[in-house]
PDB file of C-alpha atoms in Angstrom:
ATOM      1  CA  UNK A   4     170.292  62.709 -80.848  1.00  0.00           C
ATOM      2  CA  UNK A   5     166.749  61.499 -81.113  1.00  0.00           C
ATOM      3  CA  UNK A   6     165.034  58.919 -79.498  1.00  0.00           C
ATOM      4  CA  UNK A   7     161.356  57.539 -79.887  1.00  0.00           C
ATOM      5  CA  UNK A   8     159.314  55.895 -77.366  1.00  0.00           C
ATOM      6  CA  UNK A   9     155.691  54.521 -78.382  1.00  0.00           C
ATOM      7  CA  UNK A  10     153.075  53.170 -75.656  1.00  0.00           C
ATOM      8  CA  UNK A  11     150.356  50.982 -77.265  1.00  0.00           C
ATOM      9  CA  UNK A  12     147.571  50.546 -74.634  1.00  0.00           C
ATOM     10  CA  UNK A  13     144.410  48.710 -75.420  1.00  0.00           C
ATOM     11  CA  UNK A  14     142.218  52.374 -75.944  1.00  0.00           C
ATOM     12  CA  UNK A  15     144.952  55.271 -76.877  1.00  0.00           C
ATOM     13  CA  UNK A  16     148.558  55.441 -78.222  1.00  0.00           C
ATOM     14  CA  UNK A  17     150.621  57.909 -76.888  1.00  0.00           C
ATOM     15  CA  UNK A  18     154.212  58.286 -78.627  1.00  0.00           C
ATOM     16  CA  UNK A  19     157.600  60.657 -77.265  1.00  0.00           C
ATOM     17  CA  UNK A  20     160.280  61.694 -79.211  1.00  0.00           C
ATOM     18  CA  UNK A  21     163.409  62.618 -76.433  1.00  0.00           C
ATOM     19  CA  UNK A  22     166.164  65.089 -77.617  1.00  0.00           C
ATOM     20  CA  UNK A  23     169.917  63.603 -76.400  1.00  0.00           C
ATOM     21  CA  UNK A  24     167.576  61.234 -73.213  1.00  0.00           C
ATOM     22  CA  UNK A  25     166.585  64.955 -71.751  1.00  0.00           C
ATOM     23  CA  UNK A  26     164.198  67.136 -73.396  1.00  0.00           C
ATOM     24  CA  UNK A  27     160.943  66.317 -74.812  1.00  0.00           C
ATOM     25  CA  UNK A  28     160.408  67.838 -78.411  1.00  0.00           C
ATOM     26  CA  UNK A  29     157.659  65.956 -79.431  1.00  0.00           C
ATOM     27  CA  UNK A  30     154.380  64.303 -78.168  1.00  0.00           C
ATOM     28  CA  UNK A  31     151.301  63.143 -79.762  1.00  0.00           C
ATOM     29  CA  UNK A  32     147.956  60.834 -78.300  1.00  0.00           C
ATOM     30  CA  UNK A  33     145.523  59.063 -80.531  1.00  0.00           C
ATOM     31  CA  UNK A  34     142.166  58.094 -78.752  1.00  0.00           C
ATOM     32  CA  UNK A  35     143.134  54.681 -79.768  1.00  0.00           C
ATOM     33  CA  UNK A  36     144.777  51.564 -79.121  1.00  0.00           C
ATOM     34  CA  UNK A  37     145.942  48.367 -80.460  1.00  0.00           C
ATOM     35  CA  UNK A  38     144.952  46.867 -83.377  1.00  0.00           C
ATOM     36  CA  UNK A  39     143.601  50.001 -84.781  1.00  0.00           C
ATOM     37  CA  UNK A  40     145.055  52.926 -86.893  1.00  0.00           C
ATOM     38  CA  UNK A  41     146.305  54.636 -83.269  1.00  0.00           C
ATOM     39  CA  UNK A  42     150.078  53.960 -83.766  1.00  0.00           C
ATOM     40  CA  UNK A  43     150.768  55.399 -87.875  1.00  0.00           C
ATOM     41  CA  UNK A  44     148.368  58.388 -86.566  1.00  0.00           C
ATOM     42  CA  UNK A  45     150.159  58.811 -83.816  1.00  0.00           C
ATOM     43  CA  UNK A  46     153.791  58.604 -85.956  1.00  0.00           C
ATOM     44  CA  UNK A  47     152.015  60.534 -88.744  1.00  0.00           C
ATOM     45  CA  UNK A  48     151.098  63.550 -85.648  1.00  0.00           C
ATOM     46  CA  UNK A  49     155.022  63.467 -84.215  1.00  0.00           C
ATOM     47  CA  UNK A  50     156.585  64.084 -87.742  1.00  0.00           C
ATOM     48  CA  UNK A  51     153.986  66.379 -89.261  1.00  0.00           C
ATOM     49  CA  UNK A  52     154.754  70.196 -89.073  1.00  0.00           C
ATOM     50  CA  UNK A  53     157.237  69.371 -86.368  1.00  0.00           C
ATOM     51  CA  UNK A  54     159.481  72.284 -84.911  1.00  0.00           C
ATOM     52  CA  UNK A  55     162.166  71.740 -85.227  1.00  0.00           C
ATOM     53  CA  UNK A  56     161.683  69.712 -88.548  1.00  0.00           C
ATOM     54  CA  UNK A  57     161.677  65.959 -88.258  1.00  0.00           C
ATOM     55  CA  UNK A  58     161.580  62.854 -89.916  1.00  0.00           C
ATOM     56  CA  UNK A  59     161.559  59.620 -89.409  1.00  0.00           C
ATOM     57  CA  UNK A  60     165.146  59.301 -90.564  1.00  0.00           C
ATOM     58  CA  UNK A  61     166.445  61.778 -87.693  1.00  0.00           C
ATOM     59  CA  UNK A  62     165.495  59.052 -85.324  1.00  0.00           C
ATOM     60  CA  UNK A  63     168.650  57.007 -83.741  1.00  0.00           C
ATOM     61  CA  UNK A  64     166.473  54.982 -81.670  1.00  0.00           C
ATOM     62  CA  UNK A  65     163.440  53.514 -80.589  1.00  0.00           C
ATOM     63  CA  UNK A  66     161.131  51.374 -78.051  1.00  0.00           C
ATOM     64  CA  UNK A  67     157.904  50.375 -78.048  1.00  0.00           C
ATOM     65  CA  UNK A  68     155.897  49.288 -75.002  1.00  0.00           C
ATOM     66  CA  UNK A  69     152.338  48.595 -73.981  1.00  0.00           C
ATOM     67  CA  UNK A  70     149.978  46.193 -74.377  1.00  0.00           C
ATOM     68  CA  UNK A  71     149.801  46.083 -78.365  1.00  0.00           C
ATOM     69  CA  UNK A  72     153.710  46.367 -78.608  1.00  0.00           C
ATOM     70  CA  UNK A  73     153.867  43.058 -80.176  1.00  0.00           C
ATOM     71  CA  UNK A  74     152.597  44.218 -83.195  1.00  0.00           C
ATOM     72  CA  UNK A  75     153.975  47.322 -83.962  1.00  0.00           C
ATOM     73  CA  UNK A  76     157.310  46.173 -86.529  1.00  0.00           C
ATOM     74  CA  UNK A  77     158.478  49.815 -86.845  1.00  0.00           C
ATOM     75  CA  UNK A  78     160.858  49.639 -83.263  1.00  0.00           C
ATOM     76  CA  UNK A  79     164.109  48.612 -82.629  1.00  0.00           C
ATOM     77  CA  UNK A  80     163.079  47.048 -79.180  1.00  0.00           C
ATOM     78  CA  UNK A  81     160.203  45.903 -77.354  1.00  0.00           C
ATOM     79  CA  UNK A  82     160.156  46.558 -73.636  1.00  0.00           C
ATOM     80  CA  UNK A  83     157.256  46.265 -70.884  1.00  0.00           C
ATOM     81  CA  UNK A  84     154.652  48.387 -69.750  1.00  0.00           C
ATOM     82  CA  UNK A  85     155.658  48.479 -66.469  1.00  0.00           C
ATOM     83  CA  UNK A  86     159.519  49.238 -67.028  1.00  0.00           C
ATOM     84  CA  UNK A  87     158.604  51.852 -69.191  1.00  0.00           C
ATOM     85  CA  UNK A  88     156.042  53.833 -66.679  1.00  0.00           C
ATOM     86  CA  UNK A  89     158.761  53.499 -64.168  1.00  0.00           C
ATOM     87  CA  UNK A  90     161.674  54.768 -66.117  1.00  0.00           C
ATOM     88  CA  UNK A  91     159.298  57.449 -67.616  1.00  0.00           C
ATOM     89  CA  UNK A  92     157.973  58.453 -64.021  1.00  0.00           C
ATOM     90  CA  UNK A  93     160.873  58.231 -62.188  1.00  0.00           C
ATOM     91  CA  UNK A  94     162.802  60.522 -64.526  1.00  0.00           C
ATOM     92  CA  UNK A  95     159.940  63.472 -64.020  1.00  0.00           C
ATOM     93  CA  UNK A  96     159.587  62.583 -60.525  1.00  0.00           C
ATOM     94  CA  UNK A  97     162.510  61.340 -58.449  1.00  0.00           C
ATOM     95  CA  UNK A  98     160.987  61.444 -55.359  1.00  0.00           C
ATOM     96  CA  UNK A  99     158.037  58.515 -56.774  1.00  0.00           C
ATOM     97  CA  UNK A 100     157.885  55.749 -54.334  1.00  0.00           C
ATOM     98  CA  UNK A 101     154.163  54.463 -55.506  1.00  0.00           C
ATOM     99  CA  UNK A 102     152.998  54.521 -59.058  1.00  0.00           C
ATOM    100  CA  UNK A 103     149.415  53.929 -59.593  1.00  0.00           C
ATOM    101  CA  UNK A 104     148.450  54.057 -63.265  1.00  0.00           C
ATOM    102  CA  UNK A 105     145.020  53.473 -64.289  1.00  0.00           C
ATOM    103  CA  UNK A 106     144.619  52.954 -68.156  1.00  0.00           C
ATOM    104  CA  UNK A 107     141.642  51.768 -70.668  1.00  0.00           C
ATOM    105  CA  UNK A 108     141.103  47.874 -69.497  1.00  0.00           C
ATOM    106  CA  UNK A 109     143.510  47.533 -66.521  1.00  0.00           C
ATOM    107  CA  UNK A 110     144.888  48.696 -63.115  1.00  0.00           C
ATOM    108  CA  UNK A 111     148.640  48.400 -61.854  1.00  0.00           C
ATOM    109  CA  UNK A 112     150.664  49.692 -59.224  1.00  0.00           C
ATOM    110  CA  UNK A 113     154.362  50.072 -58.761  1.00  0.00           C
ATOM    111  CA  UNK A 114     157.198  50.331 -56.297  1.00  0.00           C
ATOM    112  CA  UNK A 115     159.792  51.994 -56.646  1.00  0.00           C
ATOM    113  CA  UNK A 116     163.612  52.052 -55.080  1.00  0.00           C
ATOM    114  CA  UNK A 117     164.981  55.271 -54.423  1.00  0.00           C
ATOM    115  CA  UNK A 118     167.209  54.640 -57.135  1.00  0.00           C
ATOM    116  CA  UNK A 119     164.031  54.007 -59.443  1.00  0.00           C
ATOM    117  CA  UNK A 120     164.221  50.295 -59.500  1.00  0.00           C
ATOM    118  CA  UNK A 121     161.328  48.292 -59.888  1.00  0.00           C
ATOM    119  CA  UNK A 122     160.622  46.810 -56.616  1.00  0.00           C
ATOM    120  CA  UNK A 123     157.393  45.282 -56.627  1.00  0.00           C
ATOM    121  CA  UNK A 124     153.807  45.280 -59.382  1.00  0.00           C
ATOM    122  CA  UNK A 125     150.298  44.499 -58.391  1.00  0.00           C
ATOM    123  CA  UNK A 126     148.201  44.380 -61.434  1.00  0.00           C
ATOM    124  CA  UNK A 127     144.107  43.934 -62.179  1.00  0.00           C
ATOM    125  CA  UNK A 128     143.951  43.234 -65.608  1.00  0.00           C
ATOM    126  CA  UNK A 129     141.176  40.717 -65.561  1.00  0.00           C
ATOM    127  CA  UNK A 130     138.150  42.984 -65.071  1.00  0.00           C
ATOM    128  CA  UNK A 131     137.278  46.430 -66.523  1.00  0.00           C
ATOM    129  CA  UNK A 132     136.286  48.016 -63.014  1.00  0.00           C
ATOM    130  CA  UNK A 133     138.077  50.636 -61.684  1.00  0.00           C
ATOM    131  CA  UNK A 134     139.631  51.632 -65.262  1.00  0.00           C
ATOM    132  CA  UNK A 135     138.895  53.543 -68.108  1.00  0.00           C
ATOM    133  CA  UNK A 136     136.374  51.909 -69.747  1.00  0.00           C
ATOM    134  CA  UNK A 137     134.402  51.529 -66.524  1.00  0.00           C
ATOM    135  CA  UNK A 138     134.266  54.910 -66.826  1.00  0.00           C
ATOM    136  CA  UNK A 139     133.410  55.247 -70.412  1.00  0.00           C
ATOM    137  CA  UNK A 140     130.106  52.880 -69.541  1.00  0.00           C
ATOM    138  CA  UNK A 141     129.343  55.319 -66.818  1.00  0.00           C
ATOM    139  CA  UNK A 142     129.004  58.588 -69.175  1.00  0.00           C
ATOM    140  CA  UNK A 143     127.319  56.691 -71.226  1.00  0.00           C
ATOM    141  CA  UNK A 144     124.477  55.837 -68.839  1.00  0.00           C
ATOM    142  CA  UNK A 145     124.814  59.479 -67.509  1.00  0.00           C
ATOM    143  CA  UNK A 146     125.267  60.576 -70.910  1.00  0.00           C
ATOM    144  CA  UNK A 147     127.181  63.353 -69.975  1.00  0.00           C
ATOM    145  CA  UNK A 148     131.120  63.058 -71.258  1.00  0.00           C
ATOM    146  CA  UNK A 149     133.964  61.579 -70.009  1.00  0.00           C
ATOM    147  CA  UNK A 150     135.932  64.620 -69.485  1.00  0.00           C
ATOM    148  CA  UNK A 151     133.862  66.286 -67.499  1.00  0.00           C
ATOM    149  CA  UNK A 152     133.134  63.280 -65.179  1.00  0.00           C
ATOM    150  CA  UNK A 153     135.324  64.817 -62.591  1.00  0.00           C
ATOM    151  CA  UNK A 154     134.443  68.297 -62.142  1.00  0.00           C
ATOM    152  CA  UNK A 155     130.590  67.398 -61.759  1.00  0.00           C
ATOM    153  CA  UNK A 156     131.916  64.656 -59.146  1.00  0.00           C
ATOM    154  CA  UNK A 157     133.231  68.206 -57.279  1.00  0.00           C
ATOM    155  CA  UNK A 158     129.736  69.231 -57.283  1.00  0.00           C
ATOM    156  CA  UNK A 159     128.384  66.639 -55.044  1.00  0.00           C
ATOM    157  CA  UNK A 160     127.192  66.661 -51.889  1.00  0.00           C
ATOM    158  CA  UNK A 161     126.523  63.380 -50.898  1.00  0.00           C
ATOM    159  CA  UNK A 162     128.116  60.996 -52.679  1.00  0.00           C
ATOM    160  CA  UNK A 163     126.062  57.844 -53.614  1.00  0.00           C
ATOM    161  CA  UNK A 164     126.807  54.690 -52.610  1.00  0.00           C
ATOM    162  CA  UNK A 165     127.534  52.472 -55.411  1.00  0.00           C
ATOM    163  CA  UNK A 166     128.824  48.597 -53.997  1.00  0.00           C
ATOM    164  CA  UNK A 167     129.207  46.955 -57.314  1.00  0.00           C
ATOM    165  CA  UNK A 168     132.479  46.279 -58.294  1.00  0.00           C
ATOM    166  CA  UNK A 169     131.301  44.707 -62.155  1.00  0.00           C
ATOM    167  CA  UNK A 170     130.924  46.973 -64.935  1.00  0.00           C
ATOM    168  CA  UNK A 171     127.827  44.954 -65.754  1.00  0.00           C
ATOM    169  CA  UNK A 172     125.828  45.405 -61.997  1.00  0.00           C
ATOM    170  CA  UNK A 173     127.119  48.495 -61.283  1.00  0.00           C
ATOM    171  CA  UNK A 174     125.719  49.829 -64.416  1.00  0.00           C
ATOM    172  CA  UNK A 175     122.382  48.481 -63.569  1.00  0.00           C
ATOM    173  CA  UNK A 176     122.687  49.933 -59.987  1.00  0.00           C
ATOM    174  CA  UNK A 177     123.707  53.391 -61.228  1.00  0.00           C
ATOM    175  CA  UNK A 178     120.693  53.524 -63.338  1.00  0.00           C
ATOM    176  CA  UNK A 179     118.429  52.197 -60.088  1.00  0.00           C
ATOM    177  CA  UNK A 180     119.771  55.100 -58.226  1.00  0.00           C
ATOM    178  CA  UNK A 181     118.941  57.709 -60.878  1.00  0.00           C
ATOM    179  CA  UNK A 182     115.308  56.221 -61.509  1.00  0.00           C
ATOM    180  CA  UNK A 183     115.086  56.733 -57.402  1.00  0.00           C
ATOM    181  CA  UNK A 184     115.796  60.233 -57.694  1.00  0.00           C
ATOM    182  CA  UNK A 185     119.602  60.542 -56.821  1.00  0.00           C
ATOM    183  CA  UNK A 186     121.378  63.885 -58.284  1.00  0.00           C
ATOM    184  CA  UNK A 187     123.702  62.889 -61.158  1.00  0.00           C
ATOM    185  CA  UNK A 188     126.652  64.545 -59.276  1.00  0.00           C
ATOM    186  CA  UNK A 189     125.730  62.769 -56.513  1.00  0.00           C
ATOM    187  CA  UNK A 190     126.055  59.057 -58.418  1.00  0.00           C
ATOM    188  CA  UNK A 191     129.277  60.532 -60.428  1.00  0.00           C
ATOM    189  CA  UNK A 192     130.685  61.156 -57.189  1.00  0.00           C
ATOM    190  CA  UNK A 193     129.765  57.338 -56.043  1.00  0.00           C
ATOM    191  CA  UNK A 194     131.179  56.345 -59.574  1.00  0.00           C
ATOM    192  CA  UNK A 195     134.846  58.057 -58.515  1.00  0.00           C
ATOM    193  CA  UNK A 196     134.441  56.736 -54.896  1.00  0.00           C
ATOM    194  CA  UNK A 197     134.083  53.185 -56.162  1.00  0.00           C
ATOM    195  CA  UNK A 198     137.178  53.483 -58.535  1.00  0.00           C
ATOM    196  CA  UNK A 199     138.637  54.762 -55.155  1.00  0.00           C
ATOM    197  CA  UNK A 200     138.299  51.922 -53.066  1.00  0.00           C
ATOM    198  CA  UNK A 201     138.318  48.524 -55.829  1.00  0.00           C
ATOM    199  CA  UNK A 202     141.981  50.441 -56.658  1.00  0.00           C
ATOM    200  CA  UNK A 203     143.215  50.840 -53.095  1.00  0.00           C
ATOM    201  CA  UNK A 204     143.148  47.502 -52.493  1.00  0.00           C
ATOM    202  CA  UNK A 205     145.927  46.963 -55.319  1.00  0.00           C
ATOM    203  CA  UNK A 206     147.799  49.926 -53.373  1.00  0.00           C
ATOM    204  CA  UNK A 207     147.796  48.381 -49.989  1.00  0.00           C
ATOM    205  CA  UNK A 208     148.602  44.903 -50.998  1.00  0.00           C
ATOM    206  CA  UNK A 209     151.629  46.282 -52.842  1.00  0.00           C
ATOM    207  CA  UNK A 210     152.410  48.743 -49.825  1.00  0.00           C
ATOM    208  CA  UNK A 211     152.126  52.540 -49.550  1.00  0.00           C
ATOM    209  CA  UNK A 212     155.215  54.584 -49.660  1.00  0.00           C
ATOM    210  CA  UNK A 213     155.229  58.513 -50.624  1.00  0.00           C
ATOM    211  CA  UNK A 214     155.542  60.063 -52.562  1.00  0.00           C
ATOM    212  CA  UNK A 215     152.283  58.690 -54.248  1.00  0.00           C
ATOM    213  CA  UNK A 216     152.156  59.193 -58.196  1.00  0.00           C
ATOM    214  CA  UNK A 217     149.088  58.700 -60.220  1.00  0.00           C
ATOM    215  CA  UNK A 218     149.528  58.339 -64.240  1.00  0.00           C
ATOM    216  CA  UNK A 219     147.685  57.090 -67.268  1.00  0.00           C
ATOM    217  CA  UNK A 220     144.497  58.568 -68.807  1.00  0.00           C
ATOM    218  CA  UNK A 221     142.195  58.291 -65.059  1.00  0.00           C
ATOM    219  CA  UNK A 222     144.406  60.131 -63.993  1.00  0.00           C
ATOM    220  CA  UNK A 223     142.843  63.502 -65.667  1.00  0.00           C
ATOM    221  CA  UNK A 224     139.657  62.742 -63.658  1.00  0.00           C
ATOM    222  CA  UNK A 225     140.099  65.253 -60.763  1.00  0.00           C
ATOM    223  CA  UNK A 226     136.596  63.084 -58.833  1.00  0.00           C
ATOM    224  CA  UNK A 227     138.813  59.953 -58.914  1.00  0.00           C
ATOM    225  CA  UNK A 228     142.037  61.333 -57.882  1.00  0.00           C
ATOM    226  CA  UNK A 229     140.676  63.013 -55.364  1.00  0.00           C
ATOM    227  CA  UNK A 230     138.560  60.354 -53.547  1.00  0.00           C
ATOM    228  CA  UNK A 231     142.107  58.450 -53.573  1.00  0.00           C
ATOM    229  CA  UNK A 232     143.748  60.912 -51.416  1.00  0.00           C
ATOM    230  CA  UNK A 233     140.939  60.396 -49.376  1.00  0.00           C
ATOM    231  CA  UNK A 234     141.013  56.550 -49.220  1.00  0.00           C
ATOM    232  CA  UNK A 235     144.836  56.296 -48.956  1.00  0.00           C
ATOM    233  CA  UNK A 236     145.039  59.219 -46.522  1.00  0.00           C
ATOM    234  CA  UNK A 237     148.072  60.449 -48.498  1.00  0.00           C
ATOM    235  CA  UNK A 238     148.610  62.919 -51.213  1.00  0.00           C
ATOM    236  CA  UNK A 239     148.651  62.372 -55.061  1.00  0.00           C
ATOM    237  CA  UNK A 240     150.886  64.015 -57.053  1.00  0.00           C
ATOM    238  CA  UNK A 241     150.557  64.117 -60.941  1.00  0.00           C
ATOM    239  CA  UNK A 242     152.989  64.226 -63.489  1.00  0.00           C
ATOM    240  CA  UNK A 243     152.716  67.290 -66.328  1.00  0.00           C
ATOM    241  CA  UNK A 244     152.417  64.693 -68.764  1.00  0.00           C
ATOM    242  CA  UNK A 245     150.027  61.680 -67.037  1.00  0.00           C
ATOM    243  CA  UNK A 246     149.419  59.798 -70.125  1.00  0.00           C
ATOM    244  CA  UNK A 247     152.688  59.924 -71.898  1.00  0.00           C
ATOM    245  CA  UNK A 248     155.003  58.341 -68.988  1.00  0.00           C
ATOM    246  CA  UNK A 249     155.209  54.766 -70.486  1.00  0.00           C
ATOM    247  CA  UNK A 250     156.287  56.520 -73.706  1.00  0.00           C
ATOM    248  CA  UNK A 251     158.615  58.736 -72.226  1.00  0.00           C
ATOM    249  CA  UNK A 252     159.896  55.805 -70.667  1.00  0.00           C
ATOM    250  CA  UNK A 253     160.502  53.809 -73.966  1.00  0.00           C
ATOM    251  CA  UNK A 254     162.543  56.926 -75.396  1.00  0.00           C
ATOM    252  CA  UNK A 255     164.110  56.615 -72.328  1.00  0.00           C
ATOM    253  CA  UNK A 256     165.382  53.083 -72.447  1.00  0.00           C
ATOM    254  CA  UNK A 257     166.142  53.869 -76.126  1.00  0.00           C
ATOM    255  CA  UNK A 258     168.754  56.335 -75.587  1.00  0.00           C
ATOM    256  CA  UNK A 259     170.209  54.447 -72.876  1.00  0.00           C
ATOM    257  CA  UNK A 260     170.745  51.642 -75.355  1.00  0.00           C
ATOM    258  CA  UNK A 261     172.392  54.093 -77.838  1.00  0.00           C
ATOM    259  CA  UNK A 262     174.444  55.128 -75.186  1.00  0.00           C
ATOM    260  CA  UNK A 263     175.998  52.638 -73.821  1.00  0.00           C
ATOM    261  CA  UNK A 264     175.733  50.626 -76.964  1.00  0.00           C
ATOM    262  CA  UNK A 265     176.338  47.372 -74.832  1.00  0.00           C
ATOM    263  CA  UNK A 266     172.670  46.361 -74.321  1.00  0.00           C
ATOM    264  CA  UNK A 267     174.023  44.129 -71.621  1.00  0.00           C
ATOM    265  CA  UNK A 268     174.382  47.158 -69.904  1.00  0.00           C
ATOM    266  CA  UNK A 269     170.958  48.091 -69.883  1.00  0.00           C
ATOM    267  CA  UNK A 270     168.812  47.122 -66.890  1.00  0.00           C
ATOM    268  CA  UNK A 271     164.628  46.643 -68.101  1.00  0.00           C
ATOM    269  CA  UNK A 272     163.519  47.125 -64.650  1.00  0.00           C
ATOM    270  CA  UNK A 273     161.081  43.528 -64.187  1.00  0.00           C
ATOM    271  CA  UNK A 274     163.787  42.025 -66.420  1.00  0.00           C
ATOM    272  CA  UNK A 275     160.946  41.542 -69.172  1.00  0.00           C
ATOM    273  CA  UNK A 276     161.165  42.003 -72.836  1.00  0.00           C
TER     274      UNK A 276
END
């Protein structure tokens, strides 16, 4: 049996396709979110040349999740973000006490119960710092890319000292610091340190408890996962799969509705559809 599981966030799509709620077969990203083309290229990548052959038709199942779930028709159910990164995280990780999953536009953190209940959410989705597309401002002003953001944060030194927490100032102050003659790896550094600390704060007010997970597309920046560690004075551990847990999730919760075919029976972790 075949389940689906699609995550719209608000700068990628990620969808899952789960063989009998176990295996993953299929996975494909689009660099794009909601209210774009990201979810029928994403569909279009899990079904094309797919081994073993697919279709949409083989599908019993399916959830969507994220923060343009609302307008994708093609799902059976709708379930939320932070359900779905627990379920999905939880099920690669049982040991996940404290989720913290940076995405595009917003921040969250999760508790788990050692049963993978959703305990307790802190989320920042009211200002850009600290996510994604802070980041994606940063390069830009540094032009150098995204993806290598992180390993020319290893290459510092001495980390800069950037105290804006606005997308707006600290743009302004990252360029002062270059025109004064700091080394780029030096500011990039800064950059990862600030993520570091603005994101911590969402940590500690919802409690740290290892083991300490860090998902969603941040979480491939090796400068910010690392000055973490070194602000929460615990280790990070990251899934295979960083960016595909809320989708994983969602194929998750879809089998589990097959399943037990009662959807009374199913729990949605916040208790939000």
């Amino acid at each position: 049996m075949y389940t689906l599981g699609i995550d719209i966030g608000s700068t990628a799509t990620k969808g899952v396709i789960l063989e009998d709620g176990r295996s993953i077969v299929r996975k494909a990203l689009a660099p794009v979110g909601a209210g774009t083309s990201g979810p029928s290229r994403v569909m279009q990548a899990l079904f094309q040349d797919a081994e073993p052959p697919l279709t949409e038709n083989d599908i019993s199942g399916s959830v969507v999740t994220g923060y343009g779930r609302m307008t994708f028709k093609k799902a059976d159910h709708q379930i939320s973000e932070l359900s779905c990164h627990a379920k999905g995280v939880f099920f690669l990780l049982p040991a996940a006490r404290t989720i913290i999953d940076i995405g595009g536009q917003d921040a969250k953190v999760l508790k788990l119960s050692s049963e993978g209940d959703l305990l307790n959410f802190v989320m920042n989705d009211k200002c850009a710092a600290g996510t994604g597309r802070f980041l994606d401002v940063m390069a830009g002003v540094l032009e150098v890319k995204v993806e290598d953001l992180g390993k020319l944060a290893h290459q510092s030194e001495r980390p800069s000292v950037i105290s804006s927490t606005c997308t707006v100032f600290a743009e302004s102050e990252v360029i002062s610091r270059l025109a004064h003659g700091e080394k780029k790896t030096d500011v990039i550094a800064g950059i990862s340190r600030s993520i570091a600390r603005r994101i911590s704060g969402l940590v500690f007010r919802a409690g740290v408890e290892e083991d300490v997970i860090m998902t969603g597309g941040v979480a491939c920046n090796s400068g910010v996962v690392r000055m973490m560690e070194d602000v929460l004075k615990v280790p990070i551990i990251l899934p295979e799969i960083p960016q595909f847990t809320g989708a994983l999730g969602a194929a998750l919760y879809a089998y589990e509705r097959i399943k037990n075919k009662n959807e009374g029976c199913v729990k949605s972790g916040d208790g939000r559809e």
